[in-house]
CSV table of C-alpha atoms and ligand atoms in Angstrom, one decimal:
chain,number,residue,atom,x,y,z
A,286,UNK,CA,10.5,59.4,24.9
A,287,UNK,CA,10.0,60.6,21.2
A,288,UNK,CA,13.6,60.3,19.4
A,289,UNK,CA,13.6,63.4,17.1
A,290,UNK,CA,16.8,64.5,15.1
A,291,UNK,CA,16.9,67.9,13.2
A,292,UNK,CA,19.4,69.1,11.1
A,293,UNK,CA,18.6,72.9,9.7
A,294,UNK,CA,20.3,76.2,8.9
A,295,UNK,CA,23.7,77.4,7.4
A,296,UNK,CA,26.5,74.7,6.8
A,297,UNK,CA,23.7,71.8,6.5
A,298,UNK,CA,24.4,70.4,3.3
A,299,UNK,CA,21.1,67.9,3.8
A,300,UNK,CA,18.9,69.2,6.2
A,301,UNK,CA,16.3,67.3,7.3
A,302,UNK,CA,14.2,66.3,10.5
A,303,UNK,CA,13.5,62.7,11.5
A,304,UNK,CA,11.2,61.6,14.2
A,305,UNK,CA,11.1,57.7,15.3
A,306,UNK,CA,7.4,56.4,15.6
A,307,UNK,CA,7.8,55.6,19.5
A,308,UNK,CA,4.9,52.8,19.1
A,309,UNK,CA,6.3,51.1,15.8
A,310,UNK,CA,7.4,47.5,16.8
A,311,UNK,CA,9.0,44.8,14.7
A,312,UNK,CA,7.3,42.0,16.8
A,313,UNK,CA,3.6,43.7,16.2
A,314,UNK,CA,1.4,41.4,15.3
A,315,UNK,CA,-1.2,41.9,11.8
A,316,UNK,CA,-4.2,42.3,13.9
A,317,UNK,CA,-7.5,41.7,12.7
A,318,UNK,CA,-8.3,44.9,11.8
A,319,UNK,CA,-5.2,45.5,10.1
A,320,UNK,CA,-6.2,42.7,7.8
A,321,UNK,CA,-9.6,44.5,7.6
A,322,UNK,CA,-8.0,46.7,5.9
A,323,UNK,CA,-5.3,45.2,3.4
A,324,UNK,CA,-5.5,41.5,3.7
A,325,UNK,CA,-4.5,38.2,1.3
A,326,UNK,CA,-8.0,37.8,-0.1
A,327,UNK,CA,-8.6,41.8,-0.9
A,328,UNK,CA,-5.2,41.8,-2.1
A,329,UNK,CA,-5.3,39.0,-4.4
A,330,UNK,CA,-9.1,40.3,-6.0
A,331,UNK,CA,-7.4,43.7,-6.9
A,332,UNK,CA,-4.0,42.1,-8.2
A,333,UNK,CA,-6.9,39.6,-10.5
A,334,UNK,CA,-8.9,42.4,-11.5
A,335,UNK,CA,-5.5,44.7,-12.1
A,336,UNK,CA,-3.7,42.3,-14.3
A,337,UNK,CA,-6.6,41.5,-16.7
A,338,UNK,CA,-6.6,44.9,-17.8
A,339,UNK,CA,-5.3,45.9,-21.3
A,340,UNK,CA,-1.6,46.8,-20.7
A,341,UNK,CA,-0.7,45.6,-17.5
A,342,UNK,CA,2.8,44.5,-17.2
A,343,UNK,CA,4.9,45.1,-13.9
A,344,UNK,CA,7.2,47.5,-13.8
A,345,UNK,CA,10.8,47.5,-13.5
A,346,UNK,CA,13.0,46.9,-10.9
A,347,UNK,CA,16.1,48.7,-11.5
A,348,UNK,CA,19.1,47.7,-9.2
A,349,UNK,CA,21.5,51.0,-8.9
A,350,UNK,CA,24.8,50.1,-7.7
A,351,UNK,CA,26.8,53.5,-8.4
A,352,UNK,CA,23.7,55.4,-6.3
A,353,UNK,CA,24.2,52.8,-3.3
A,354,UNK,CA,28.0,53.3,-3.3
A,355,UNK,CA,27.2,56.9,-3.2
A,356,UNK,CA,24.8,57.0,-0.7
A,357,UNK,CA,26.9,54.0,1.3
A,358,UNK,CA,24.5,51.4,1.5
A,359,UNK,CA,25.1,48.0,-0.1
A,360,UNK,CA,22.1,48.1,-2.8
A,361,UNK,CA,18.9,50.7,-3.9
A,362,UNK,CA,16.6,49.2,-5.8
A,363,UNK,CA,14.3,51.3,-7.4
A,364,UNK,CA,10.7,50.6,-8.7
A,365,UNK,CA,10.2,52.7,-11.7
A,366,UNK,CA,6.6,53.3,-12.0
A,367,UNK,CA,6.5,56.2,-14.2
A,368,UNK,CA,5.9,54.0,-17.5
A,369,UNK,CA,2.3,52.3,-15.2
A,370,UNK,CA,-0.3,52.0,-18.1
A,371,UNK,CA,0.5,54.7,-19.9
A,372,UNK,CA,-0.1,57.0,-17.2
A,373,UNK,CA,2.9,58.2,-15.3
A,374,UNK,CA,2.3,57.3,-11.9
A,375,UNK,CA,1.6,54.3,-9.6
A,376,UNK,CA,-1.8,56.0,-9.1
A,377,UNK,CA,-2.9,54.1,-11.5
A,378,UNK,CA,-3.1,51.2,-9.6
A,379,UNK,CA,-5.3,52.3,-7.0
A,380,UNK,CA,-8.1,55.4,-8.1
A,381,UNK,CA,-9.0,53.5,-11.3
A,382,UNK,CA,-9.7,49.9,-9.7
A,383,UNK,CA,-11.6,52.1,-6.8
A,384,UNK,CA,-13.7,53.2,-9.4
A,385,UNK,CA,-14.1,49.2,-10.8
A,386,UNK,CA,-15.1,48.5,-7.3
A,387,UNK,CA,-17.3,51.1,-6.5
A,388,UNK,CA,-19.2,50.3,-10.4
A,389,UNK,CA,-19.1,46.5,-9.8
A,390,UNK,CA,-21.2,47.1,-6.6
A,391,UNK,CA,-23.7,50.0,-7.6
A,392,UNK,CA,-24.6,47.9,-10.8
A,393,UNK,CA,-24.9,45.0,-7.7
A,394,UNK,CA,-27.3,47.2,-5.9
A,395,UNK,CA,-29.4,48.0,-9.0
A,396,UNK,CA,-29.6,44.5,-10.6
A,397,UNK,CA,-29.9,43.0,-7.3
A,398,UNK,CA,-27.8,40.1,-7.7
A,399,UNK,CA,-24.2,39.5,-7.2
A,400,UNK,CA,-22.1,40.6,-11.0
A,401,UNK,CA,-18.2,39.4,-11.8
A,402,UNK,CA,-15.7,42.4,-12.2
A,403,UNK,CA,-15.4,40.6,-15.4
A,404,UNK,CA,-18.7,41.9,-16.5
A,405,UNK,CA,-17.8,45.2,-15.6
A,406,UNK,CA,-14.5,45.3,-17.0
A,407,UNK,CA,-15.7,44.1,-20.0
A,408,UNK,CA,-18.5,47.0,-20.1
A,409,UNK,CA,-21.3,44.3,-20.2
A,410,UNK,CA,-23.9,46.9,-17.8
A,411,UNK,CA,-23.2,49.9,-20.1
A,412,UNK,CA,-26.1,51.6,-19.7
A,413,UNK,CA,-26.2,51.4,-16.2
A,414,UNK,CA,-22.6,52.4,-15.7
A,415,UNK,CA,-23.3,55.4,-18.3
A,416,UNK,CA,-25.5,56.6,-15.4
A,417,UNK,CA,-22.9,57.4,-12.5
A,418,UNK,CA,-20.8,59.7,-12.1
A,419,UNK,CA,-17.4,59.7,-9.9
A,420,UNK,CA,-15.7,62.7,-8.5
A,421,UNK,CA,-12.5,63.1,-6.2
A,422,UNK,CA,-10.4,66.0,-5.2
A,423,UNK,CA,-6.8,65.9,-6.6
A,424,UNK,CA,-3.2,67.2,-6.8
A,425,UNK,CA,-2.8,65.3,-10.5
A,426,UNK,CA,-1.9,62.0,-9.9
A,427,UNK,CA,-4.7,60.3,-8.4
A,428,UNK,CA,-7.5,62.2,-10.9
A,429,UNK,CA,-5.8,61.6,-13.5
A,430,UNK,CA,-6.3,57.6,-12.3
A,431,UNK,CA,-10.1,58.3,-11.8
A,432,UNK,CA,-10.3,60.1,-14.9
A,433,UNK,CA,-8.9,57.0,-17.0
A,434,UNK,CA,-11.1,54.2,-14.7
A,435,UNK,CA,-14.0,56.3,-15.5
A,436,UNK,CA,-13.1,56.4,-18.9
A,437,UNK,CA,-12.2,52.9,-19.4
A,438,UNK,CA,-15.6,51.2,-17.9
A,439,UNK,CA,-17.7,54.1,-18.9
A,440,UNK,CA,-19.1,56.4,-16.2
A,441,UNK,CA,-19.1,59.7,-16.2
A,442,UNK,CA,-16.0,62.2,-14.2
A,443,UNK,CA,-15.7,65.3,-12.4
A,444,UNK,CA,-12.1,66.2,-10.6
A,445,UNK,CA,-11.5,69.2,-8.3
A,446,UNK,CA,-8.0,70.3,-8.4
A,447,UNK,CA,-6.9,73.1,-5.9
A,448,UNK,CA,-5.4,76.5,-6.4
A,449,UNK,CA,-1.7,75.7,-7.3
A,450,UNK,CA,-2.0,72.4,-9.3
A,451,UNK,CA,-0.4,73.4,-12.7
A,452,UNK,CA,-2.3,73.7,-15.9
A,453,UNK,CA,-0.3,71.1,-17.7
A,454,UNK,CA,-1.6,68.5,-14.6
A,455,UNK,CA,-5.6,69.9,-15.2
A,456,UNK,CA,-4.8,69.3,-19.4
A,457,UNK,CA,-3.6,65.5,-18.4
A,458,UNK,CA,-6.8,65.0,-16.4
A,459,UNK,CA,-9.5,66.7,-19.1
A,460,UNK,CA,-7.4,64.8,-21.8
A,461,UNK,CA,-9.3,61.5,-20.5
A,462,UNK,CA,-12.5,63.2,-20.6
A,463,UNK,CA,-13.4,64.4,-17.3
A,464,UNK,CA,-15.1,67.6,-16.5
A,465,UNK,CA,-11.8,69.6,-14.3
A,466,UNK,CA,-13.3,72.4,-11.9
A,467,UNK,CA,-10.7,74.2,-10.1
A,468,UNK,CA,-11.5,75.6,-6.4
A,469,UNK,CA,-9.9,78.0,-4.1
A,470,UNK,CA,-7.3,76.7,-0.9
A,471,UNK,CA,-5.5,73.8,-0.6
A,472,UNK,CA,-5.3,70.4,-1.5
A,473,UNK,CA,-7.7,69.8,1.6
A,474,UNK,CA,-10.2,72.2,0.7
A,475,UNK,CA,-10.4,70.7,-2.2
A,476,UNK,CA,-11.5,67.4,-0.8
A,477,UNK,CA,-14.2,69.1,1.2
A,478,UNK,CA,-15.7,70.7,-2.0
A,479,UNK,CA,-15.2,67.3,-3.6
A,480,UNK,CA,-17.8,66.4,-0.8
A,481,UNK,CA,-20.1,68.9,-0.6
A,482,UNK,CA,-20.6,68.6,-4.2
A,483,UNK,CA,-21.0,65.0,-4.3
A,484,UNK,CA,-24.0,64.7,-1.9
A,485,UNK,CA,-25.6,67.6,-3.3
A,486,UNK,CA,-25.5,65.9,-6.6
A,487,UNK,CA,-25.8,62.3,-5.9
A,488,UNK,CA,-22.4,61.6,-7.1
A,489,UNK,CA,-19.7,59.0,-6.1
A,490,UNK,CA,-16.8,60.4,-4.1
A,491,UNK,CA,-13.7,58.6,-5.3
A,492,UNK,CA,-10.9,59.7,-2.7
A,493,UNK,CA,-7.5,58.3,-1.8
A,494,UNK,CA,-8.0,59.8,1.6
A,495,UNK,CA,-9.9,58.5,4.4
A,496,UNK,CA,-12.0,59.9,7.2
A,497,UNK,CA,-14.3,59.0,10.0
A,498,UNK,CA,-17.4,57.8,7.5
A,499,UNK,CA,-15.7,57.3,4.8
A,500,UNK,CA,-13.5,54.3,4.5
A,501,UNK,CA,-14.5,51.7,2.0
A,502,UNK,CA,-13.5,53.4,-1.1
A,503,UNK,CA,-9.7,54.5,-0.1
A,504,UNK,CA,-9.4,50.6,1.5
A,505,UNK,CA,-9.7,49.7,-2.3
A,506,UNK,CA,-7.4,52.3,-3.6
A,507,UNK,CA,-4.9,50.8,-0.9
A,508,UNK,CA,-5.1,47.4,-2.3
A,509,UNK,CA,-4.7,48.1,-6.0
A,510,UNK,CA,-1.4,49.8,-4.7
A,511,UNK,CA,-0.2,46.5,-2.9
A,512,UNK,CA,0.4,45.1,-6.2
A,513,UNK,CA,3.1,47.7,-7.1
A,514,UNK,CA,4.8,46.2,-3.3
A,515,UNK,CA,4.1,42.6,-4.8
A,516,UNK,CA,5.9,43.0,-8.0
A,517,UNK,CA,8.8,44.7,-6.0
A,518,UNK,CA,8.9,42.7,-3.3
A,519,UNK,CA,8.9,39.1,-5.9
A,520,UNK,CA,11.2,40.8,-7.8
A,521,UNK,CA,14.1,41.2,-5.8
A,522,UNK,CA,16.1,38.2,-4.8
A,523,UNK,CA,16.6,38.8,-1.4
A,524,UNK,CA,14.2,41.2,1.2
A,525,UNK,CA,15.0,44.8,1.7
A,526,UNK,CA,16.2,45.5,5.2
A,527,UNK,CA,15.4,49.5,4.8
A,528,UNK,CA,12.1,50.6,2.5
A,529,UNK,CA,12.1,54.5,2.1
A,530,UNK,CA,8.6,55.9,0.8
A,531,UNK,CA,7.5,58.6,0.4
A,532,UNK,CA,4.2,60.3,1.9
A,533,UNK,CA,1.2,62.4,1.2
A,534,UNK,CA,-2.0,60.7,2.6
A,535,UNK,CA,-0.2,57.8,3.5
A,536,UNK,CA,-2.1,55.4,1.5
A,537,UNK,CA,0.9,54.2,-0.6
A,538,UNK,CA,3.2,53.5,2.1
A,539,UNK,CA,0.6,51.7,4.4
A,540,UNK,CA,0.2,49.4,1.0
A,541,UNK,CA,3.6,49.0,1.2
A,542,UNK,CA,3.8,48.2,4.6
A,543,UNK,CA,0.8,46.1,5.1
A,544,UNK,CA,2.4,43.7,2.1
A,545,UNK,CA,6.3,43.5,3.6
A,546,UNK,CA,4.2,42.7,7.1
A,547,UNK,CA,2.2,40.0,6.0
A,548,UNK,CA,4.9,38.9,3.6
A,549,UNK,CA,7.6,39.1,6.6
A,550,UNK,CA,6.0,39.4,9.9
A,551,UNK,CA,8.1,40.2,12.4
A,552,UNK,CA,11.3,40.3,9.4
A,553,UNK,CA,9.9,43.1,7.8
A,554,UNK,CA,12.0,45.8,6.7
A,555,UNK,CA,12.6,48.9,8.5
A,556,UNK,CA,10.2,51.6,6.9
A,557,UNK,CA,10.9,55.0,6.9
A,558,UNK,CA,8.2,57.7,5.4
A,559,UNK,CA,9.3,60.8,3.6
A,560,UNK,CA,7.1,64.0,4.4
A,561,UNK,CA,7.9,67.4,2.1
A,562,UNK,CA,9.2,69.7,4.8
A,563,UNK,CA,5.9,72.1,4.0
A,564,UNK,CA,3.7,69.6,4.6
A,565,UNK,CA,5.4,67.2,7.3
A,566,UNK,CA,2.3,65.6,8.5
A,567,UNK,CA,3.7,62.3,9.1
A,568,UNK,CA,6.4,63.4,11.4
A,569,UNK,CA,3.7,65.8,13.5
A,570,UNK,CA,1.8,62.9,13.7
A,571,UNK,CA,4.5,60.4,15.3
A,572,UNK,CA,5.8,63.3,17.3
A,573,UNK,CA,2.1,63.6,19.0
A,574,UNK,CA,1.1,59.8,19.1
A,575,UNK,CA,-2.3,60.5,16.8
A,576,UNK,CA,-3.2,62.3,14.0
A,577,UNK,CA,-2.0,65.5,13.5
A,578,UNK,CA,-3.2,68.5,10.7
A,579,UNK,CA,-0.8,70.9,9.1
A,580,UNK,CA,-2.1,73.8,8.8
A,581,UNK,CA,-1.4,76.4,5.6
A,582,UNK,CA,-1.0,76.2,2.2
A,583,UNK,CA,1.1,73.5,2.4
A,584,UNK,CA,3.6,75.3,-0.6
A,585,UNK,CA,5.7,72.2,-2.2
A,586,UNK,CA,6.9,71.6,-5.4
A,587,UNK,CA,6.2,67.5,-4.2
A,588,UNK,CA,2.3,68.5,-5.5
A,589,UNK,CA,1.6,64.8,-5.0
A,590,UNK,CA,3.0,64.9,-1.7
A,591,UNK,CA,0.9,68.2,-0.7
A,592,UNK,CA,-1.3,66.8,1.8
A,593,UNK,CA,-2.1,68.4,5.4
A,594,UNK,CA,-4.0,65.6,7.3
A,595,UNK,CA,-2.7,61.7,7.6
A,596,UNK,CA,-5.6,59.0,6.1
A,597,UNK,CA,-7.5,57.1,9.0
A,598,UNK,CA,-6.4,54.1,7.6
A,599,UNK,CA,-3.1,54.2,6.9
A,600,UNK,CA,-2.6,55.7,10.1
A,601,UNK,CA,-4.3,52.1,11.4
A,602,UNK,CA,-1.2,50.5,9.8
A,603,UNK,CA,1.3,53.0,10.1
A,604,UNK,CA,0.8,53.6,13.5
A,605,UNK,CA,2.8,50.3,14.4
A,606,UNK,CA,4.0,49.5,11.2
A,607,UNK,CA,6.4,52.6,10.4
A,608,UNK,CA,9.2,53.1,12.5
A,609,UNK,CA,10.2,56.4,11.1
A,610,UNK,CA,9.0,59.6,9.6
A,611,UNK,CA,11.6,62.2,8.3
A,612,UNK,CA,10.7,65.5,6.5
A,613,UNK,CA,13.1,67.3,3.3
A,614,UNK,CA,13.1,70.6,1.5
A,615,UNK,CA,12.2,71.1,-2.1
A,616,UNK,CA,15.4,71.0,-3.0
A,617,UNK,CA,16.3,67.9,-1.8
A,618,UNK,CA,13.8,66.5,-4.5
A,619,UNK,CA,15.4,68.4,-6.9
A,620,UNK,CA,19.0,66.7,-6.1
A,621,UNK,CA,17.3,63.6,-6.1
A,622,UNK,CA,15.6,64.1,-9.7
A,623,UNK,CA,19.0,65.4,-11.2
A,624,UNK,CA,20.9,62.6,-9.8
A,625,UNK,CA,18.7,59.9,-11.6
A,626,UNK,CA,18.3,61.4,-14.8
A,627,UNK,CA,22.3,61.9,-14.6
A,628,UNK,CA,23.7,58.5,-13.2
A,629,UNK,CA,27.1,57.6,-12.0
A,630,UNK,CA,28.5,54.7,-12.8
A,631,UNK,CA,26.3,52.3,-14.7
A,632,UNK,CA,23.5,53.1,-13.5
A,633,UNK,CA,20.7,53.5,-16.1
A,634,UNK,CA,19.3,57.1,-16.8
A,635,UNK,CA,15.6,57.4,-14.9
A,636,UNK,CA,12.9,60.1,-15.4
A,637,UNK,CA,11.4,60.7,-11.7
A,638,UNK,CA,8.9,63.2,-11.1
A,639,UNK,CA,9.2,65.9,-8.1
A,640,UNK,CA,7.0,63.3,-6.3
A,641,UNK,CA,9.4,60.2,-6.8
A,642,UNK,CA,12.0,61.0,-4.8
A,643,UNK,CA,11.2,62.0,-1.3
A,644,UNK,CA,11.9,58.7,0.1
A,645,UNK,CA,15.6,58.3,-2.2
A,646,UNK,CA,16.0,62.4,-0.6
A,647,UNK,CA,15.7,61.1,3.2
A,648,UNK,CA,17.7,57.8,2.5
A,649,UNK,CA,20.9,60.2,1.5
A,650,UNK,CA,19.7,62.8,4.4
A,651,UNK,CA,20.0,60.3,6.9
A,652,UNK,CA,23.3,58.6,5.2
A,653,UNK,CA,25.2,61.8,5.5
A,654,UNK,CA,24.3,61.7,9.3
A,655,UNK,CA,25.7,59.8,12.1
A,656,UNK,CA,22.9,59.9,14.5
A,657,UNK,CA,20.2,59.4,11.9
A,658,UNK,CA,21.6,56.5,10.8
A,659,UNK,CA,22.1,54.9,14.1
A,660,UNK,CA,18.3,55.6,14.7
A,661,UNK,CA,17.4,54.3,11.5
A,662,UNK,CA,20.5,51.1,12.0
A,663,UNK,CA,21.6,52.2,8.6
A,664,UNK,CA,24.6,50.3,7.5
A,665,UNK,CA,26.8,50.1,4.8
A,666,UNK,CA,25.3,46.4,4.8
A,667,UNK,CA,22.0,48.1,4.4
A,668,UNK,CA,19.7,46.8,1.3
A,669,UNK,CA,17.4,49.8,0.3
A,670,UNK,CA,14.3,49.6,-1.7
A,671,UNK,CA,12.5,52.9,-3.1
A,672,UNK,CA,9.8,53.5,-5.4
A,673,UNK,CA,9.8,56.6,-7.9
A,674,UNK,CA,6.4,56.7,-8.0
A,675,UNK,CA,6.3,58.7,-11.0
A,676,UNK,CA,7.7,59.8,-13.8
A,677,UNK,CA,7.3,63.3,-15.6
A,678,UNK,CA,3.7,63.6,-14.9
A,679,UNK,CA,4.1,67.6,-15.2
A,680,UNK,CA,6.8,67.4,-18.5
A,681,UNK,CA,7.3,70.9,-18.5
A,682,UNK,CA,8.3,71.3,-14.6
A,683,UNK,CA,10.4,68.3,-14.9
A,684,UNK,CA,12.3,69.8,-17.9
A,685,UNK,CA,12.6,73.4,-15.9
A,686,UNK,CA,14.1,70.9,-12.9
A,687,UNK,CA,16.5,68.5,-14.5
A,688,UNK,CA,17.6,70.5,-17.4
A,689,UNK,CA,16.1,68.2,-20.2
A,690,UNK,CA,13.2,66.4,-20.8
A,691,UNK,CA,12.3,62.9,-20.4
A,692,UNK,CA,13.2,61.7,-24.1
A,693,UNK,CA,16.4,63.5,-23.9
A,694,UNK,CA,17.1,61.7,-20.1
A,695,UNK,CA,15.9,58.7,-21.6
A,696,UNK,CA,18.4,58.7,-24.7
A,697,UNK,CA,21.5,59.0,-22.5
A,698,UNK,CA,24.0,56.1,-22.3
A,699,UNK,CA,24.5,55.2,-18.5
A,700,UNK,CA,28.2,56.8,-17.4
A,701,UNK,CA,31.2,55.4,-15.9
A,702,UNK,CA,31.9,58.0,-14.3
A,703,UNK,CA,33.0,57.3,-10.5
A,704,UNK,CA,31.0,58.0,-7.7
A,705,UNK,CA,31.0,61.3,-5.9
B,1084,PLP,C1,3.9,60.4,-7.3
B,1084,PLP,C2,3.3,60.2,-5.9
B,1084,PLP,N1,4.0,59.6,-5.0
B,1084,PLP,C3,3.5,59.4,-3.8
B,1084,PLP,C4,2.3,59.8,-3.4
B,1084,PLP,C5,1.8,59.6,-2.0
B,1084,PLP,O1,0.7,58.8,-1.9
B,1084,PLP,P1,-0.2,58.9,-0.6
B,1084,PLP,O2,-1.0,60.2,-0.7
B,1084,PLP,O3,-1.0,57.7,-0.6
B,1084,PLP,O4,0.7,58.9,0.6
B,1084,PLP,C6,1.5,60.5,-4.3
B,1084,PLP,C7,0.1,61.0,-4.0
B,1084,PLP,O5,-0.6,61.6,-4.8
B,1084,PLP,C8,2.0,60.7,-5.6
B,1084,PLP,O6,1.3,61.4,-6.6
């Protein structure tokens, strides 16, 4: 029987709902065609390819005792990806080496001889690259990551953006030179106009989403994501016994999964996703066994989070590799944000976008709860990992939400102030 918990309505200081993932299984083996997927040799291409490029660095792990003695856990680590090549988020990682990929093998095709990412990296095929253009259907963060890899090697861009993505996100995306149309309904509709346009043109559909037909692409924006897992994971001194992340597609958190699997096996860490209550399709889809849609506009300020339909192949992953899906409100993003930017303790100031945080937000849900954390065998002994998966990607929203901007959050000495 499906274990669901919800906690809703008037006196609910957290409210949330949590659903365990009734096939999820420690002892699960990394089957073949999980390893189809995201295995060692894919993995270790995209973290070559990734790390020659001009500015890569990891980025930080921040330990945050004061937040873990607030929450009552024994550590949070938190991976700070909003400073990830400059551009905000860890999508960086994943829709710009798709587009390296997808280059590297259309200049294959036309040469008709294999060609080193090397060559295409270094922008050796020019001309031919000048020839193609990418498209993808976005909430921000992942077009802005096309946008720059289609910059950087020299093809040309189009992003579709849906109704409510804000203007300052379009701005980010044109500022790297890509043509932004804008299309009626949600962040789904937007994928299927993506589409339609694509085939009618002859361009390249770079998506982070994946569907029957259409998996190759998003299987390498997974694997340039495994190397924001790697650098965590390497980092830390011992494993995580609790990773909270959270979830639009899916894509990020099967990366994460797939690398504490491999990396663990049957060790791994207990993984818990983190839906927007709005657009909770992780939790209906381990509360039905399968993939589940949510319908509607999907209305969350978590934009990057705004997604209706799981990915095909991060459901292949999660679907024994996630033991838990919870869903939060808005607000408890907004908590979350506040909370970082304003430490206690000694815990350094962080900028996290409204995207960051689900995962931290479900993590103090489920702390506050007796049940939840039973399900979840949440202890004080517990060591957390998160990843605030960007930073102020929409700097006008995030100064309306925190109550200064980044610079200002940035500037501020850490507190030592006691927990609440
Ligand atoms: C900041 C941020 N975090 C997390 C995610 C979730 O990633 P996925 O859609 O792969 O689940 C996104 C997706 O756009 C995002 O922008």
């Amino acid at each position: 029987m499906t274990v669901e918990i919800s906690r809703r309505g008037p006196g609910v200081a957290r409210p949330f709902t949590l659903v365990k993932n009734p096939t999820a299984l420690h002892k699960a083996p990394w089957t073949a065609d999980q390893n189809a997927i995201l295995g060692d040799a894919a993995f270790s291409a995209a973290r070559a390819t990734i790390s020659s490029w001009p500015g890569y660095a990891p980025t930080p792990l921040v330990a945050l005792p004061g937040l873990a003695r607030a929450a009552g856990v024994a550590s949070i680590h938190y991976k700070d990806e909003s400073g990830r090549f400059g551009l905000g988020s860890f999508k960086a990682l994943g829709g710009a080496y798709a587009v390296a990929r997808l280059l590297q093998r259309e200049v294959e095709t036309a040469m008709g001889h294999p060609v080193p990412m090397a060559e295409i990296v270094t922008g050796a095929h020019a001309d031919l690259v000048a020839g193609i253009t990418v498209c993808c259907a976005t909430d921000g963060n992942h077009g802005r990551s096309v946008a720059w890899g289609a910059q950087t090697f020299g093809c040309a861009c189009v992003i579709f953006i849906h109704a409510t993505v804000s203007e300052g996100r379009k701005a980010a995306i044109a500022a790297y030179g890509a043509e932004v149309r804008r299309c009626a309904g949600n962040y789904d509709d937007s994928v299927r106009e993506a589409q339609q346009t694509a085939s009618r043109e002859g361009w390249f559909v770079v998506s982070d989403t994946s569907y029957p037909g259409y998996m190759e692409i998003p299987k390498d924006v997974m694997q340039g994501y495994e190397l924001m897992a790697a650098e965590a994971f390497e980092a830390l001194s011992e494993p995580p016994t609790h990773v909270f992340l959270q979830t639009g597609v899916g894509g990020m958190a099967a990366a994460v999964a797939a690398q504490a699997k491999r990396r663990w096996g049957e060790g791994r860490p207990v993984i818990v996703l983190a839906d927007p209550d709005q657009s909770a399709c992780w939790v209906d889809s381990y509360r039905a066994g399968a993939p589940t849609p949510v319908h509607g506009d999907l209305d969350t300020l978590m934009a990057g989070l705004a997604c209706g339909e799981v990915s095909a192949l991060a459901w292949q992953i999660l679907s024994t590799h996630g033991d838990a899906a919870m869903a939060v409100p808005d607000a408890a993003a907004v908590e979350m944000m506040r909370r970082l930017a304003d430490p206690v303790a000694a815990d350094p100031p962080l900028v996290a976008g409204e995207s960051a945080v689900a995962g931290l937000a479900a993590l103090f849900a489920a702390m506050d709860d007796a049940e939840a954390r039973a399900a979840l065998c949440l202890t004080s002994a517990a060591r957390v990992l998160v990843f605030g998966t960007e930073g102020d990607t929409d700097p006008a929203l995030y100064a309306e939400l925190v109550g200064a901007d980044a610079a200002t959050v940035r500037a501020r000495q850490p507190h030592r102030r006691a927990p609440e």
